Amino acid sequence: MTTTSSSLATDDAAKAVLGSPPPPPVRPTKPKKPTARRLTPGEQGFRVVNVIILSGFSLICLIPFVHVFASSFATPGELATSNFLLVPREVTLDAYRYILSTPTIFRAMGVSTIVTVGGTLLSLVVTALMAYALAKPYLMGRRVINFMVIFTMLFSGGMIPTFIVVSKLGLLDSLWALVLPVTVNAFNFVIMRNFFQGIPDSLEEAARIDGCSEFGVFVRIVLPLSVASIATIGLFYGVTYWNTYMHAVLYINDSSKWPIQVLLRQIVIVASGVNADASAVDVVPPAQSVKMAVITVATLPMLMVYPFIQRFFVKGALIGSVKG
């Protein structure tokens, strides 16, 4: 009798539980944002002064670009009567017509693009492989090789020995002469090596346990974690290759292989009336306005690329330069 009553009570309790409506879902409460601390008058004054000073420095850096860009659209008469120009009274495209009136400028732009893209990719590959290997403390001879690389930051062979080496290798009048002598930059190597040293060893050990080879660890683990450093170093190399001038003057005699910087130098010399190889330019532009247009043409490509890499720039440069 007691068993029957207890089972009935259990059934009634189960029915009560099953028949009762489910409890309402508990909605997660959003964490309250911490209230911002009110700045003291001294801190507010510091911010105002800081903004004013940084804005002044920004204008100091920006005004010369505006002056060059505006002067490239000004008439020769206005440039002759105005020492500093920010907004031209009369806009003219004569300087750009002179520069772009010959296919030579496009050929030189193509040479610079090939050297910049190809040289940057090659430099990134060689620098990354070298930095990854020398970032490992168990590598035999690591200290000696690192010392040899750092030594080149302080001392170099010089212009004439480098020219002799390039000549003996048969690289004269070859685009390789603009790439191979500067494939690895010691400063960029140090930044990338220090960046690789900051990657935890546990990630690489886990990849090796999963069966990754040393090259697989480098490609699948290290490189995806090093996008900021690679983008920053790539920008450094790209600007160096795009602005290459002295190596082209020394090693390239064929005017059809001149990069944009050397050709623009010839245009400026011809525009100034100085004796130069006018046949390599095919134009006789006005002197002052074409100089400004030349600077604009040479600077614009790098200015167009920089915004896409700017978000990686500070992180990649600082992380790789603080450690070590």
Short mmCIF file of C-alpha atoms in Angstrom, two decimals:
data_model
loop_
_atom_site.label_atom_id
_atom_site.label_comp_id
_atom_site.label_asym_id
_atom_site.label_seq_id
_atom_site.Cartn_x
_atom_site.Cartn_y
_atom_site.Cartn_z
CA MET A 1 0.00 0.00 0.00
CA THR A 2 2.82 2.31 0.81
CA THR A 3 4.57 1.40 -2.44
CA THR A 4 1.42 2.13 -4.46
CA SER A 5 0.89 5.52 -2.84
CA SER A 6 4.52 6.53 -3.32
CA SER A 7 4.41 5.55 -7.01
CA LEU A 8 1.22 7.54 -7.48
CA ALA A 9 2.84 10.52 -5.84
CA THR A 10 5.83 10.13 -8.12
CA ASP A 11 3.61 9.99 -11.22
CA ASP A 12 1.70 13.08 -10.09
CA ALA A 13 4.97 14.95 -9.56
CA ALA A 14 6.24 13.89 -12.99
CA LYS A 15 2.99 14.98 -14.64
CA ALA A 16 3.18 18.27 -12.83
CA VAL A 17 6.71 18.81 -14.04
CA LEU A 18 6.01 17.73 -17.62
CA GLY A 19 2.78 19.64 -17.83
CA SER A 20 4.15 22.86 -16.45
CA PRO A 21 5.28 25.46 -19.04
CA PRO A 22 9.04 25.75 -19.59
CA PRO A 23 10.74 28.56 -17.75
CA PRO A 24 11.43 31.67 -19.84
CA PRO A 25 14.91 31.76 -21.40
CA VAL A 26 17.44 33.79 -19.56
CA ARG A 27 18.66 36.58 -21.75
CA PRO A 28 22.32 37.38 -21.32
CA THR A 29 22.85 40.85 -20.03
CA LYS A 30 25.21 43.04 -21.93
CA PRO A 31 28.18 44.11 -19.90
CA LYS A 32 28.07 47.74 -19.08
CA LYS A 33 30.66 49.84 -20.77
CA PRO A 34 33.02 51.45 -18.33
CA THR A 35 32.33 55.11 -18.03
CA ALA A 36 35.09 57.31 -19.32
CA ARG A 37 36.99 59.18 -16.68
CA ARG A 38 36.61 62.91 -16.86
CA LEU A 39 39.84 64.54 -17.96
CA THR A 40 41.46 67.03 -15.71
CA PRO A 41 42.10 70.55 -17.03
CA GLY A 42 45.78 69.74 -17.34
CA GLU A 43 45.07 66.64 -19.45
CA GLN A 44 42.65 68.55 -21.66
CA GLY A 45 45.23 71.26 -22.19
CA PHE A 46 47.86 68.66 -23.03
CA ARG A 47 45.58 67.09 -25.65
CA VAL A 48 44.86 70.46 -27.24
CA VAL A 49 48.55 71.34 -27.40
CA ASN A 50 49.37 67.85 -28.70
CA VAL A 51 46.81 68.13 -31.50
CA ILE A 52 48.05 71.58 -32.48
CA ILE A 53 51.71 70.47 -32.60
CA LEU A 54 51.00 67.27 -34.54
CA SER A 55 48.73 69.12 -36.94
CA GLY A 56 51.51 71.64 -37.52
CA PHE A 57 54.02 68.90 -38.28
CA SER A 58 51.49 67.26 -40.62
CA LEU A 59 51.04 70.52 -42.51
CA ILE A 60 54.81 70.96 -42.74
CA CYS A 61 55.01 67.55 -44.43
CA LEU A 62 51.93 68.08 -46.60
CA ILE A 63 52.45 71.62 -47.89
CA PRO A 64 55.49 70.77 -50.08
CA PHE A 65 53.47 68.04 -51.83
CA VAL A 66 50.60 70.45 -52.40
CA HIS A 67 53.03 73.06 -53.75
CA VAL A 68 54.62 70.58 -56.17
CA PHE A 69 51.24 69.22 -57.31
CA ALA A 70 49.73 72.69 -57.81
CA SER A 71 52.84 73.99 -59.60
CA SER A 72 52.66 71.15 -62.10
CA PHE A 73 49.32 72.54 -63.31
CA ALA A 74 50.37 76.21 -63.33
CA THR A 75 51.42 78.20 -66.38
CA PRO A 76 55.11 79.12 -66.87
CA GLY A 77 54.27 82.81 -66.41
CA GLU A 78 52.60 82.23 -63.06
CA LEU A 79 55.51 80.11 -61.88
CA ALA A 80 57.94 82.85 -62.89
CA THR A 81 56.11 85.49 -60.86
CA SER A 82 55.23 83.36 -57.82
CA ASN A 83 57.80 81.87 -55.48
CA PHE A 84 55.33 79.71 -53.55
CA LEU A 85 52.12 78.39 -55.07
CA LEU A 86 49.33 76.36 -53.49
CA VAL A 87 46.40 77.05 -55.84
CA PRO A 88 47.10 77.97 -59.48
CA ARG A 89 45.06 80.79 -60.92
CA GLU A 90 45.00 79.14 -64.34
CA VAL A 91 45.16 75.37 -64.73
CA THR A 92 47.08 73.94 -67.67
CA LEU A 93 48.11 70.40 -68.59
CA ASP A 94 50.99 71.38 -70.85
CA ALA A 95 53.65 69.83 -68.61
CA TYR A 96 51.85 66.48 -68.52
CA ARG A 97 51.23 66.61 -72.26
CA TYR A 98 54.97 67.05 -72.80
CA ILE A 99 55.82 64.17 -70.51
CA LEU A 100 53.17 61.81 -71.84
CA SER A 101 53.60 62.77 -75.50
CA THR A 102 56.17 60.03 -76.06
CA PRO A 103 56.02 56.26 -75.45
CA THR A 104 59.41 56.52 -73.75
CA ILE A 105 57.79 57.51 -70.46
CA PHE A 106 55.51 54.46 -70.55
CA ARG A 107 58.43 52.17 -71.33
CA ALA A 108 60.35 53.58 -68.37
CA MET A 109 57.31 53.15 -66.14
CA GLY A 110 57.09 49.54 -67.28
CA VAL A 111 60.77 48.95 -66.47
CA SER A 112 60.35 50.46 -63.01
CA THR A 113 57.21 48.39 -62.40
CA ILE A 114 58.95 45.16 -63.40
CA VAL A 115 61.99 45.94 -61.25
CA THR A 116 59.84 46.99 -58.29
CA VAL A 117 57.42 44.05 -58.34
CA GLY A 118 59.97 41.39 -59.22
CA GLY A 119 62.67 42.77 -56.93
CA THR A 120 60.28 43.14 -54.00
CA LEU A 121 59.03 39.55 -54.32
CA LEU A 122 62.57 38.19 -54.62
CA SER A 123 63.81 40.26 -51.68
CA LEU A 124 60.89 39.19 -49.50
CA VAL A 125 61.45 35.50 -50.26
CA VAL A 126 65.20 35.62 -49.63
CA THR A 127 64.92 37.85 -46.54
CA ALA A 128 62.12 35.77 -45.00
CA LEU A 129 63.94 32.45 -45.52
CA MET A 130 67.20 33.87 -44.19
CA ALA A 131 65.54 35.55 -41.20
CA TYR A 132 63.57 32.42 -40.27
CA ALA A 133 66.68 30.25 -40.32
CA LEU A 134 68.80 32.69 -38.33
CA ALA A 135 66.02 33.19 -35.78
CA LYS A 136 66.54 29.61 -34.54
CA PRO A 137 68.99 29.38 -31.62
CA TYR A 138 69.94 25.78 -32.51
CA LEU A 139 71.31 26.72 -35.96
CA MET A 140 75.04 26.08 -36.15
CA GLY A 141 77.06 29.17 -37.04
CA ARG A 142 74.12 31.46 -36.34
CA ARG A 143 76.15 34.06 -34.46
CA VAL A 144 78.82 34.23 -37.15
CA ILE A 145 76.30 34.70 -39.97
CA ASN A 146 74.37 37.31 -37.99
CA PHE A 147 77.60 39.19 -37.35
CA MET A 148 78.45 39.13 -41.07
CA VAL A 149 75.03 40.56 -41.92
CA ILE A 150 75.18 43.29 -39.28
CA PHE A 151 78.73 44.14 -40.36
CA THR A 152 77.41 45.21 -43.78
CA MET A 153 75.25 47.85 -42.08
CA LEU A 154 78.42 49.62 -40.92
CA PHE A 155 80.89 48.88 -43.71
CA SER A 156 80.44 48.19 -47.42
CA GLY A 157 82.73 47.37 -50.30
CA GLY A 158 82.19 50.71 -52.00
CA MET A 159 81.05 51.80 -55.42
CA ILE A 160 84.04 50.68 -57.52
CA PRO A 161 84.37 47.14 -56.07
CA THR A 162 80.62 46.65 -56.47
CA PHE A 163 80.81 47.83 -60.07
CA ILE A 164 83.64 45.39 -60.76
CA VAL A 165 81.63 42.51 -59.28
CA VAL A 166 78.55 43.41 -61.33
CA SER A 167 80.69 43.73 -64.46
CA LYS A 168 82.46 40.37 -63.93
CA LEU A 169 79.10 38.66 -63.43
CA GLY A 170 77.94 39.97 -66.81
CA LEU A 171 75.05 41.97 -65.38
CA LEU A 172 75.80 45.29 -67.11
CA ASP A 173 72.87 46.55 -69.19
CA SER A 174 70.67 43.97 -67.48
CA LEU A 175 67.73 44.58 -65.17
CA TRP A 176 69.25 42.04 -62.80
CA ALA A 177 71.89 44.66 -62.01
CA LEU A 178 69.14 46.72 -60.36
CA VAL A 179 67.94 43.81 -58.23
CA LEU A 180 70.68 41.38 -57.23
CA PRO A 181 73.12 43.84 -55.57
CA VAL A 182 70.38 45.02 -53.19
CA THR A 183 68.35 41.83 -52.78
CA VAL A 184 68.80 41.67 -49.00
CA ASN A 185 68.87 44.77 -46.82
CA ALA A 186 70.48 44.18 -43.42
CA PHE A 187 68.09 46.52 -41.60
CA ASN A 188 65.03 44.78 -43.05
CA PHE A 189 66.56 41.41 -42.24
CA VAL A 190 67.01 42.36 -38.56
CA ILE A 191 63.40 43.54 -38.25
CA MET A 192 62.02 40.35 -39.79
CA ARG A 193 64.34 38.09 -37.79
CA ASN A 194 63.28 39.72 -34.52
CA PHE A 195 59.65 39.35 -35.55
CA PHE A 196 60.12 35.62 -36.14
CA GLN A 197 61.82 35.28 -32.74
CA GLY A 198 58.67 36.63 -31.11
CA ILE A 199 56.49 33.79 -32.44
CA PRO A 200 55.89 31.19 -29.65
CA ASP A 201 57.84 27.96 -30.08
CA SER A 202 54.80 25.96 -28.94
CA LEU A 203 53.00 26.72 -32.21
CA GLU A 204 55.86 25.34 -34.26
CA GLU A 205 56.25 22.30 -32.01
CA ALA A 206 52.52 21.52 -32.35
CA ALA A 207 52.82 21.70 -36.14
CA ARG A 208 55.82 19.36 -36.12
CA ILE A 209 53.90 16.88 -33.97
CA ASP A 210 51.12 16.96 -36.57
CA GLY A 211 53.67 15.97 -39.22
CA CYS A 212 54.69 19.31 -40.74
CA SER A 213 58.18 19.59 -42.13
CA GLU A 214 60.38 22.58 -41.38
CA PHE A 215 59.30 24.24 -44.63
CA GLY A 216 55.67 23.39 -43.88
CA VAL A 217 55.95 25.07 -40.48
CA PHE A 218 57.39 28.14 -42.17
CA VAL A 219 54.68 28.33 -44.84
CA ARG A 220 51.62 27.28 -42.82
CA ILE A 221 52.38 28.68 -39.37
CA VAL A 222 55.03 31.40 -39.47
CA LEU A 223 54.08 33.29 -42.63
CA PRO A 224 50.36 33.70 -41.80
CA LEU A 225 51.36 35.12 -38.41
CA SER A 226 53.86 37.51 -40.01
CA VAL A 227 51.62 39.41 -42.42
CA ALA A 228 52.28 42.75 -40.69
CA SER A 229 56.05 42.32 -40.82
CA ILE A 230 56.04 41.09 -44.42
CA ALA A 231 53.83 43.97 -45.58
CA THR A 232 56.06 46.51 -43.83
CA ILE A 233 59.30 45.07 -45.21
CA GLY A 234 57.68 44.79 -48.63
CA LEU A 235 56.89 48.50 -48.53
CA PHE A 236 60.50 49.29 -47.65
CA TYR A 237 61.80 47.17 -50.51
CA GLY A 238 59.21 48.51 -52.95
CA VAL A 239 60.11 52.14 -52.27
CA THR A 240 63.82 51.30 -52.61
CA TYR A 241 63.37 49.60 -55.98
CA TRP A 242 61.01 52.27 -57.31
CA ASN A 243 63.43 55.05 -56.41
CA THR A 244 66.49 53.25 -57.78
CA TYR A 245 68.65 55.79 -59.55
CA MET A 246 72.36 55.45 -58.86
CA HIS A 247 72.53 51.77 -59.78
CA ALA A 248 70.72 52.48 -63.03
CA VAL A 249 73.14 55.28 -63.87
CA LEU A 250 76.13 53.05 -63.13
CA TYR A 251 75.03 49.76 -64.68
CA ILE A 252 72.49 50.59 -67.43
CA ASN A 253 73.79 52.23 -70.61
CA ASP A 254 70.90 51.25 -72.86
CA SER A 255 68.31 54.05 -72.67
CA SER A 256 65.51 51.57 -73.46
CA LYS A 257 66.17 49.92 -70.07
CA TRP A 258 66.21 53.09 -68.01
CA PRO A 259 63.80 53.17 -65.06
CA ILE A 260 61.50 56.10 -64.57
CA GLN A 261 63.85 57.99 -62.24
CA VAL A 262 66.70 58.15 -64.77
CA LEU A 263 64.39 59.12 -67.62
CA LEU A 264 62.81 61.88 -65.55
CA ARG A 265 66.27 63.17 -64.75
CA GLN A 266 66.95 63.41 -68.48
CA ILE A 267 63.67 65.25 -68.99
CA VAL A 268 64.54 67.78 -66.30
CA ILE A 269 68.02 68.32 -67.77
CA VAL A 270 66.60 68.86 -71.27
CA ALA A 271 63.95 71.19 -69.86
CA SER A 272 66.63 73.21 -68.07
CA GLY A 273 68.57 73.70 -71.31
CA VAL A 274 71.61 71.75 -70.09
CA ASN A 275 73.41 69.59 -72.63
CA ALA A 276 71.91 66.11 -72.35
CA ASP A 277 70.79 63.17 -74.43
CA ALA A 278 67.64 64.71 -75.88
CA SER A 279 67.14 61.75 -78.24
CA ALA A 280 66.31 59.56 -75.25
CA VAL A 281 63.53 61.94 -74.22
CA ASP A 282 61.94 62.99 -77.53
CA VAL A 283 60.37 66.05 -75.87
CA VAL A 284 61.41 69.60 -75.09
CA PRO A 285 59.10 70.61 -72.23
CA PRO A 286 58.92 73.94 -70.34
CA ALA A 287 61.48 74.00 -67.57
CA GLN A 288 59.81 74.78 -64.23
CA SER A 289 56.38 73.23 -64.67
CA VAL A 290 57.79 69.96 -66.00
CA LYS A 291 60.05 69.59 -62.98
CA MET A 292 56.99 69.66 -60.76
CA ALA A 293 55.13 67.27 -63.03
CA VAL A 294 58.12 64.93 -63.01
CA ILE A 295 58.13 64.83 -59.20
CA THR A 296 54.39 64.16 -59.20
CA VAL A 297 54.68 61.30 -61.69
CA ALA A 298 57.55 59.72 -59.76
CA THR A 299 55.83 60.01 -56.38
CA LEU A 300 52.22 59.18 -57.20
CA PRO A 301 52.53 55.35 -57.56
CA MET A 302 54.03 54.91 -54.09
CA LEU A 303 51.42 57.25 -52.61
CA MET A 304 48.69 55.08 -54.16
CA VAL A 305 50.14 51.87 -52.70
CA TYR A 306 50.84 53.18 -49.19
CA PRO A 307 47.19 53.41 -47.94
CA PHE A 308 46.72 49.67 -48.51
CA ILE A 309 49.79 48.83 -46.36
CA GLN A 310 49.55 51.62 -43.81
CA ARG A 311 47.52 49.56 -41.30
CA PHE A 312 50.37 47.04 -41.09
CA PHE A 313 53.15 49.61 -41.04
CA VAL A 314 53.40 50.62 -37.38
CA LYS A 315 52.76 47.12 -36.01
CA GLY A 316 55.22 45.41 -38.31
CA ALA A 317 58.00 47.93 -37.77
CA LEU A 318 57.68 48.22 -33.98
CA ILE A 319 57.19 44.53 -33.12
CA GLY A 320 60.21 43.57 -35.17
CA SER A 321 62.46 46.35 -33.89
CA VAL A 322 61.78 46.28 -30.13
CA LYS A 323 62.72 42.65 -29.47
CA GLY A 324 66.31 41.44 -29.75
#
